[in-house]
Short mmCIF file of C-alpha atoms and ligand atoms in Angstrom, two decimals:
data_model
loop_
_atom_site.label_atom_id
_atom_site.label_comp_id
_atom_site.label_asym_id
_atom_site.label_seq_id
_atom_site.Cartn_x
_atom_site.Cartn_y
_atom_site.Cartn_z
CA MET A 273 -29.72 58.67 -9.62
CA THR A 274 -26.60 57.67 -7.69
CA LEU A 275 -25.60 54.43 -9.33
CA PRO A 276 -21.98 53.37 -9.24
CA PHE A 277 -21.78 53.11 -13.03
CA GLU A 278 -20.88 55.67 -15.62
CA ASN A 279 -22.03 55.52 -19.22
CA PHE A 280 -25.09 53.36 -18.88
CA THR A 281 -27.96 54.05 -21.23
CA ARG A 282 -31.10 55.54 -19.74
CA VAL A 283 -34.07 53.36 -20.69
CA ILE A 284 -37.70 54.33 -21.13
CA ASN A 285 -39.39 50.96 -20.93
CA ALA A 286 -42.75 51.05 -22.73
CA ARG A 287 -42.59 47.31 -23.26
CA GLY A 288 -44.01 46.23 -19.92
CA THR A 289 -42.60 44.07 -17.14
CA TYR A 290 -39.77 42.89 -19.30
CA THR A 291 -36.90 41.05 -17.60
CA PRO A 292 -34.08 42.16 -19.97
CA LEU A 293 -34.90 45.81 -19.11
CA GLY A 294 -34.93 45.51 -15.33
CA VAL A 295 -38.65 44.62 -15.13
CA SER A 296 -40.11 47.38 -12.92
CA ARG A 297 -39.39 50.30 -10.62
CA SER A 298 -40.33 50.10 -6.96
CA PRO A 299 -42.34 52.74 -5.10
CA GLU A 300 -40.44 54.63 -2.39
CA PRO A 301 -41.86 52.72 0.63
CA VAL A 302 -40.71 49.47 -0.98
CA VAL A 303 -37.27 50.90 -1.73
CA ARG A 304 -36.93 52.09 1.89
CA ALA A 305 -38.04 48.80 3.46
CA THR A 306 -35.73 46.83 1.18
CA ALA A 307 -32.76 49.09 1.94
CA GLU A 308 -33.50 48.98 5.67
CA SER A 309 -33.45 45.18 5.66
CA LEU A 310 -29.83 45.27 4.50
CA ARG A 311 -28.83 46.87 7.82
CA HIS A 312 -30.01 43.93 9.93
CA PHE A 313 -29.57 40.28 10.78
CA PHE A 314 -32.72 38.18 10.95
CA ASP A 315 -33.80 34.80 12.23
CA MET A 316 -34.63 33.74 8.68
CA GLU A 317 -37.13 31.03 9.68
CA GLN A 318 -38.98 33.61 11.75
CA LEU A 319 -38.93 36.04 8.82
CA ALA A 320 -40.30 33.32 6.50
CA ASP A 321 -43.00 32.52 9.04
CA GLN A 322 -44.03 36.16 9.39
CA ALA A 323 -44.05 36.52 5.61
CA GLY A 324 -46.35 33.49 5.43
CA HIS A 325 -48.75 35.07 7.95
CA GLU A 326 -48.72 38.42 6.16
CA ILE A 327 -49.30 36.89 2.71
CA ALA A 328 -52.19 34.90 4.18
CA ARG A 329 -53.64 37.97 5.92
CA ILE A 330 -53.49 40.16 2.82
CA THR A 331 -54.61 37.60 0.23
CA GLY A 332 -56.98 35.46 2.28
CA ALA A 333 -55.09 32.33 1.19
CA GLU A 334 -53.94 29.65 3.66
CA TRP A 335 -50.23 30.34 3.37
CA GLY A 336 -47.46 31.79 1.23
CA CYS A 337 -43.71 31.83 0.82
CA VAL A 338 -41.11 33.75 -1.14
CA THR A 339 -38.57 32.24 -3.55
CA HIS A 340 -35.90 33.78 -5.73
CA CYS A 341 -38.20 34.30 -8.74
CA THR A 342 -41.11 32.65 -10.55
CA ALA A 343 -38.86 30.38 -12.60
CA ALA A 344 -37.54 29.12 -9.23
CA SER A 345 -41.12 28.84 -7.94
CA ILE A 346 -42.03 26.60 -10.89
CA THR A 347 -39.10 24.26 -10.23
CA LEU A 348 -39.74 24.16 -6.48
CA SER A 349 -43.51 23.72 -6.84
CA CYS A 350 -42.97 20.73 -9.13
CA ALA A 351 -40.53 19.40 -6.54
CA ALA A 352 -43.13 19.94 -3.80
CA LEU A 353 -45.77 18.00 -5.73
CA MET A 354 -43.35 15.08 -6.01
CA THR A 355 -41.87 15.04 -2.47
CA GLY A 356 -44.36 16.67 -0.11
CA ILE A 357 -42.40 17.25 3.11
CA ASN A 358 -40.74 13.81 2.97
CA VAL A 359 -37.14 14.70 3.86
CA ILE A 360 -35.66 11.61 2.23
CA HIS A 361 -37.34 12.50 -1.05
CA ILE A 362 -36.38 16.17 -0.75
CA ASN A 363 -32.73 15.19 -0.28
CA GLN A 364 -32.88 12.74 -3.14
CA LEU A 365 -33.99 15.17 -5.89
CA PRO A 366 -33.42 15.55 -8.79
CA ASN A 367 -33.43 11.73 -8.62
CA THR A 368 -37.15 10.90 -8.56
CA THR A 369 -36.95 7.14 -7.93
CA GLY A 370 -39.96 6.06 -5.88
CA MET A 371 -41.97 9.23 -6.57
CA ARG A 372 -44.62 10.11 -9.11
CA SER A 373 -42.73 12.50 -11.35
CA GLY A 374 -44.96 13.42 -14.31
CA ILE A 375 -46.06 17.05 -14.56
CA VAL A 376 -48.83 17.53 -17.11
CA ILE A 377 -48.84 20.71 -19.23
CA GLN A 378 -51.19 21.57 -22.09
CA GLY A 379 -49.37 22.18 -25.40
CA GLY A 380 -50.35 25.86 -25.63
CA HIS A 381 -48.98 26.45 -22.12
CA LEU A 382 -45.45 25.41 -23.10
CA VAL A 383 -44.41 29.07 -23.09
CA ASN A 384 -40.97 30.58 -23.39
CA TYR A 385 -40.49 33.55 -21.03
CA GLY A 386 -36.72 33.67 -21.62
CA HIS A 387 -36.26 29.93 -21.48
CA PRO A 388 -38.78 27.17 -22.12
CA ILE A 389 -41.00 26.48 -19.10
CA GLU A 390 -40.30 22.75 -19.60
CA GLN A 391 -36.73 23.39 -18.50
CA ALA A 392 -37.87 24.93 -15.20
CA VAL A 393 -39.95 21.76 -14.66
CA ARG A 394 -37.18 19.34 -15.68
CA LEU A 395 -34.72 21.08 -13.36
CA SER A 396 -36.61 19.52 -10.42
CA GLY A 397 -36.20 16.05 -11.90
CA ALA A 398 -39.84 15.95 -13.04
CA LYS A 399 -40.84 14.82 -16.51
CA VAL A 400 -43.10 16.94 -18.69
CA LEU A 401 -46.16 15.11 -19.99
CA SER A 402 -47.64 17.39 -22.62
CA ALA A 403 -51.35 17.22 -23.42
CA GLY A 404 -52.70 18.13 -26.86
CA THR A 405 -50.69 20.34 -29.21
CA LYS A 406 -49.57 24.00 -29.31
CA THR A 407 -52.81 24.91 -31.05
CA ARG A 408 -55.39 22.73 -29.32
CA CYS A 409 -56.00 20.65 -26.21
CA THR A 410 -59.46 19.21 -25.59
CA SER A 411 -60.87 18.20 -22.18
CA GLU A 412 -60.60 14.55 -23.28
CA GLU A 413 -56.92 14.92 -24.18
CA LEU A 414 -56.17 16.63 -20.88
CA TYR A 415 -58.13 14.00 -18.94
CA ASP A 416 -56.36 11.10 -20.69
CA THR A 417 -52.94 12.59 -19.98
CA LEU A 418 -53.80 13.21 -16.32
CA ARG A 419 -54.77 9.52 -15.98
CA HIS A 420 -51.22 8.22 -16.58
CA ASP A 421 -49.86 6.28 -13.56
CA ASN A 422 -46.91 8.52 -13.02
CA VAL A 423 -48.69 11.91 -12.76
CA ALA A 424 -47.69 14.13 -9.81
CA GLY A 425 -49.90 17.04 -10.87
CA LEU A 426 -50.86 19.65 -13.44
CA LEU A 427 -49.12 22.93 -14.30
CA LEU A 428 -51.33 25.64 -15.82
CA VAL A 429 -50.09 28.94 -17.21
CA LYS A 430 -51.97 32.23 -17.26
CA SER A 431 -49.98 34.50 -19.57
CA ARG A 432 -50.25 36.48 -22.76
CA LEU A 433 -47.59 34.09 -24.09
CA CYS A 434 -50.08 31.17 -24.06
CA GLN A 435 -51.34 30.00 -27.44
CA GLY A 436 -54.15 28.04 -29.00
CA ASP A 437 -57.42 26.66 -27.81
CA MET A 438 -56.70 25.15 -24.37
CA VAL A 439 -58.94 23.91 -21.56
CA PRO A 440 -59.66 27.09 -19.57
CA VAL A 441 -57.91 27.41 -16.21
CA PRO A 442 -61.07 27.07 -14.00
CA ALA A 443 -62.28 23.95 -15.86
CA ALA A 444 -58.80 22.38 -15.76
CA ILE A 445 -58.59 23.01 -11.99
CA SER A 446 -61.94 21.29 -11.41
CA MET A 447 -60.91 18.33 -13.56
CA VAL A 448 -57.58 17.75 -11.83
CA HIS A 449 -59.14 18.09 -8.37
CA GLU A 450 -61.83 15.55 -9.27
CA LEU A 451 -58.98 13.14 -10.01
CA GLY A 452 -57.52 13.89 -6.57
CA LEU A 453 -54.38 15.49 -8.02
CA PRO A 454 -52.80 18.87 -7.19
CA VAL A 455 -52.45 21.82 -9.55
CA ILE A 456 -50.03 24.73 -9.90
CA VAL A 457 -50.97 27.95 -11.72
CA ASP A 458 -48.10 30.04 -13.09
CA ALA A 459 -49.57 33.55 -13.12
CA ALA A 460 -46.20 35.34 -13.01
CA ALA A 461 -47.33 38.62 -14.59
CA GLN A 462 -50.95 38.51 -13.43
CA ASP A 463 -50.51 39.82 -9.88
CA LEU A 464 -52.99 42.65 -10.54
CA GLN A 465 -55.62 39.89 -10.68
CA MET A 466 -54.31 38.05 -7.64
CA GLU A 467 -57.62 37.94 -5.79
CA LYS A 468 -59.55 36.53 -8.73
CA LEU A 469 -56.87 33.95 -9.58
CA LEU A 470 -56.55 32.78 -5.97
CA SER A 471 -60.32 32.31 -5.79
CA LEU A 472 -60.01 29.56 -8.43
CA GLY A 473 -58.64 27.30 -5.69
CA ALA A 474 -55.37 26.00 -7.19
CA ASP A 475 -53.10 24.30 -4.66
CA LEU A 476 -50.25 26.66 -5.53
CA THR A 477 -50.48 29.94 -7.47
CA LEU A 478 -47.25 31.66 -8.51
CA PHE A 479 -46.66 35.37 -9.04
CA SER A 480 -43.50 37.35 -9.73
CA GLY A 481 -42.70 39.99 -7.14
CA GLN A 482 -40.78 42.20 -9.56
CA LYS A 483 -43.40 42.49 -12.29
CA TYR A 484 -46.44 44.74 -11.62
CA LEU A 485 -46.07 44.34 -7.86
CA ALA A 486 -42.69 46.10 -8.25
CA SER A 487 -40.80 44.50 -5.37
CA PRO A 488 -37.18 43.36 -5.60
CA THR A 489 -36.76 40.22 -7.72
CA ALA A 490 -38.73 37.44 -6.01
CA GLY A 491 -41.34 34.75 -6.53
CA LEU A 492 -44.53 34.55 -4.47
CA VAL A 493 -45.95 31.09 -3.92
CA ILE A 494 -49.47 31.24 -2.49
CA GLY A 495 -51.94 28.49 -1.69
CA LYS A 496 -52.65 25.48 0.50
CA ARG A 497 -50.50 25.39 3.59
CA ASP A 498 -49.11 21.85 3.13
CA PHE A 499 -48.01 22.50 -0.44
CA VAL A 500 -46.48 25.90 0.34
CA GLN A 501 -44.56 24.33 3.23
CA ALA A 502 -43.33 21.61 0.88
CA VAL A 503 -42.07 24.36 -1.46
CA HIS A 504 -40.26 26.14 1.37
CA ALA A 505 -38.77 22.82 2.57
CA GLN A 506 -36.93 22.48 -0.77
CA GLU A 507 -34.51 25.20 0.47
CA ARG A 508 -32.72 22.36 2.25
CA GLY A 509 -32.50 20.49 -1.02
CA ILE A 510 -32.49 21.58 -4.65
CA GLY A 511 -33.89 24.99 -3.65
CA ARG A 512 -30.73 26.18 -1.94
CA GLY A 513 -29.72 28.20 -4.99
CA MET A 514 -33.27 29.50 -5.47
CA LYS A 515 -33.92 30.96 -2.04
CA ALA A 516 -35.05 34.52 -1.47
CA GLY A 517 -32.71 36.78 0.47
CA LYS A 518 -33.89 38.88 3.41
CA GLU A 519 -34.11 41.97 1.19
CA ALA A 520 -36.41 40.15 -1.24
CA ILE A 521 -38.72 38.84 1.49
CA VAL A 522 -38.95 42.21 3.22
CA GLY A 523 -39.38 43.96 -0.14
CA VAL A 524 -42.19 41.64 -1.25
CA ILE A 525 -44.11 42.14 1.98
CA ALA A 526 -43.66 45.92 1.74
CA ALA A 527 -44.94 45.81 -1.86
CA LEU A 528 -47.98 43.71 -0.91
CA GLN A 529 -48.77 46.09 1.95
CA TYR A 530 -48.31 49.09 -0.33
CA ARG A 531 -50.73 47.68 -2.89
CA HIS A 532 -53.17 46.69 -0.16
CA ARG A 533 -53.24 50.30 1.13
CA GLU A 534 -53.53 51.80 -2.33
CA LYS A 535 -57.04 52.54 -3.57
CA ARG A 536 -57.53 50.24 -6.55
CA ASP A 537 -60.23 52.38 -8.14
CA SER A 538 -58.15 55.54 -8.08
CA TRP A 539 -55.13 53.65 -9.41
CA ILE A 540 -57.23 52.39 -12.33
CA ALA A 541 -58.65 55.87 -12.97
CA ALA A 542 -55.18 57.49 -12.87
CA GLN A 543 -53.83 54.90 -15.34
CA LYS A 544 -56.78 55.48 -17.64
CA GLU A 545 -56.31 59.23 -17.59
CA LYS A 546 -52.57 58.90 -18.28
CA ALA A 547 -53.30 56.65 -21.27
CA ASP A 548 -55.97 59.06 -22.61
CA VAL A 549 -53.62 62.04 -22.41
CA PHE A 550 -50.78 60.09 -24.06
CA ALA A 551 -53.04 58.89 -26.90
CA GLN A 552 -54.26 62.47 -27.39
CA HIS A 553 -50.69 63.78 -27.66
CA LEU A 554 -49.84 61.03 -30.15
CA ASN A 555 -52.93 61.93 -32.17
CA ASP A 556 -51.65 65.51 -32.37
CA LEU A 557 -48.80 64.18 -34.54
CA ASP A 558 -49.39 63.88 -38.26
CA HIS A 559 -49.13 60.31 -39.70
CA VAL A 560 -50.14 58.83 -36.33
CA ARG A 561 -53.49 57.48 -35.15
CA ALA A 562 -53.52 56.36 -31.54
CA GLU A 563 -56.09 54.35 -29.58
CA LEU A 564 -56.42 52.53 -26.27
CA VAL A 565 -56.30 48.73 -26.27
CA GLU A 566 -57.68 46.77 -23.33
CA ASP A 567 -55.51 44.04 -21.85
CA PRO A 568 -56.63 40.76 -23.45
CA LEU A 569 -56.25 38.87 -20.15
CA GLY A 570 -58.45 41.29 -18.23
CA ASN A 571 -55.79 43.26 -16.35
CA PRO A 572 -57.16 46.63 -15.22
CA PHE A 573 -55.19 48.88 -17.58
CA SER A 574 -55.04 49.69 -21.28
CA ARG A 575 -52.08 49.88 -23.63
CA VAL A 576 -51.78 52.55 -26.31
CA ARG A 577 -51.52 51.49 -29.94
CA ALA A 578 -50.21 54.05 -32.42
CA TRP A 579 -50.81 53.25 -36.09
CA ILE A 580 -48.13 54.78 -38.32
CA ASP A 581 -49.34 55.77 -41.78
CA GLN A 582 -46.52 54.45 -43.94
CA ASP A 583 -47.98 55.82 -47.20
CA SER A 584 -47.93 59.40 -45.99
CA SER A 585 -44.85 59.25 -43.74
CA GLY A 586 -42.61 56.94 -45.78
CA VAL A 587 -41.62 54.98 -42.66
CA SER A 588 -43.03 51.77 -41.21
CA ALA A 589 -43.80 51.25 -37.53
CA ARG A 590 -40.86 48.82 -37.50
CA ASP A 591 -38.53 51.58 -38.79
CA VAL A 592 -39.75 53.96 -36.09
CA GLU A 593 -39.31 51.28 -33.42
CA LYS A 594 -35.69 50.71 -34.49
CA VAL A 595 -34.85 54.42 -34.31
CA LEU A 596 -36.53 54.77 -30.89
CA SER A 597 -34.55 51.88 -29.43
CA ALA A 598 -31.25 53.03 -30.94
CA GLY A 599 -31.42 56.50 -29.40
CA ALA A 600 -30.68 58.01 -26.01
CA PRO A 601 -32.69 57.57 -23.92
CA MET A 602 -33.36 54.12 -25.34
CA ILE A 603 -37.13 53.80 -25.87
CA VAL A 604 -38.44 50.25 -26.06
CA VAL A 605 -41.98 49.39 -27.17
CA GLN A 606 -43.92 46.16 -27.07
CA ASP A 607 -43.70 43.33 -29.56
CA HIS A 608 -47.15 42.51 -30.99
CA ALA A 609 -48.91 41.01 -33.97
CA GLU A 610 -49.17 44.32 -35.88
CA SER A 611 -45.57 45.47 -35.30
CA GLU A 612 -45.11 46.39 -39.01
CA ARG A 613 -47.94 48.92 -38.87
CA ALA A 614 -48.33 50.07 -35.30
CA LEU A 615 -46.34 50.75 -32.15
CA MET A 616 -47.71 49.34 -28.88
CA PHE A 617 -46.88 51.17 -25.66
CA GLU A 618 -47.35 49.77 -22.19
CA ILE A 619 -47.18 52.81 -19.97
CA VAL A 620 -48.26 51.54 -16.54
CA ALA A 621 -44.82 52.20 -15.06
CA LEU A 622 -44.05 55.42 -16.95
CA ASN A 623 -44.50 59.00 -15.78
CA ARG A 624 -45.76 61.98 -17.78
CA GLU A 625 -42.29 63.37 -18.42
CA GLU A 626 -41.23 60.08 -20.00
CA LEU A 627 -44.38 60.00 -22.12
CA GLU A 628 -43.61 63.53 -23.34
CA THR A 629 -40.09 62.40 -24.23
CA ILE A 630 -41.60 59.60 -26.33
CA CYS A 631 -43.86 62.08 -28.17
CA SER A 632 -41.05 64.52 -28.88
CA ARG A 633 -38.77 61.72 -30.11
CA LEU A 634 -41.54 60.54 -32.45
CA ALA A 635 -41.81 64.10 -33.75
CA THR A 636 -38.12 64.06 -34.68
CA ILE A 637 -38.47 60.73 -36.51
CA LEU A 638 -41.59 61.49 -38.55
CA PRO A 639 -41.32 63.84 -41.59
CA ASP A 640 -41.88 67.56 -40.87
CA GLY A 641 -41.51 66.88 -37.14
CA GLY A 642 -44.86 65.10 -37.20
CA ALA A 643 -46.54 68.47 -37.59
CA SER A 644 -49.87 68.75 -39.31
CA GLN A 645 -49.66 70.79 -42.47
C1 PLP B 229 -41.98 36.25 -16.24
C2 PLP B 229 -42.57 34.90 -16.27
C3 PLP B 229 -41.97 33.83 -15.61
C4 PLP B 229 -40.64 33.95 -14.95
O1 PLP B 229 -40.68 34.84 -13.89
P1 PLP B 229 -39.33 35.27 -13.15
O2 PLP B 229 -39.82 35.89 -11.89
O3 PLP B 229 -38.63 36.23 -14.06
O4 PLP B 229 -38.53 34.05 -12.94
C5 PLP B 229 -42.60 32.61 -15.61
N1 PLP B 229 -43.77 32.43 -16.23
C6 PLP B 229 -44.39 33.43 -16.89
C7 PLP B 229 -45.69 33.17 -17.56
C8 PLP B 229 -43.81 34.71 -16.93
O5 PLP B 229 -44.43 35.71 -17.57
#
């Protein structure tokens, strides 16, 4: 690595697409396209237009645009629902006088991905109208909230951060469309299910470029042409500070093309084999029992859960996690409900050498080097 910094800690990120750890690593073709873009000037409107065509071609959606990140996409999509392409309204934000400004969100979708999603909504000038509570929102509660005079649209979230018993995304989309209102789906980390999510027919669906897609930091906004254009138009208003640079737009398109070329079945099989081998190596350690855990949201990969036998080893999973993250390289695992008793590894982005490093570090932490006796 030829980074212009000395003394930075090498990180093995087994936590997933986690923003405080640099999120993802890009494949070489994406790195090269991104770097190449930095050598050139562009007609940026032409680049945005070509990106729109390419996103549409690859995804089958009407249109798409690129923003700085998904948090920006949320703010700008809420703005788009309020203003459309009305230039006076676009210039006027975040003052929403004369516009419908209520954005409905179900209680369990009020997630915090580093800040509360409400704040990304409020930044546009919109007001959050929450439906139901954190634990439960019924169809009736959602319907009643959507019927308020001031509603500009609905924001749904598809994320492992969501809680409670909410109206499922497909049913909520049908309901809001029956009322003649638009809907945004924040699916930031669900880009591996892009095709399925886009088929639900939301007006705008949002994905992060830098999560599993592994482009430079960027937000993809995909959906109905008029709404996407209203998002892009915000660049001349509140979206100025949320625009994607040329390197992000070029990088996102390269990443979409790379994924489009890749054989999905062989990717899934390779991930499965990597997880099997890792779990096997963990199982070779005494005091550890490892197993594969399917993604609860239906993403096409498994995580590896390693139960640590505290009675026999004298250490809890939490103790092991602390030692792993305090060492060099810094090894970071996932936070999950059973964190006292088990370590959860997301290994999609890791290579075999890094997985071996994790196993040998575990061996140094567990008594007797984790060796069976
Ligand atoms: C990561 C995430 C975001 C924010 O995405 P950025 O691209 O980092 O701005 C928004 N919503 C959800 C559900 C996320 O997981």
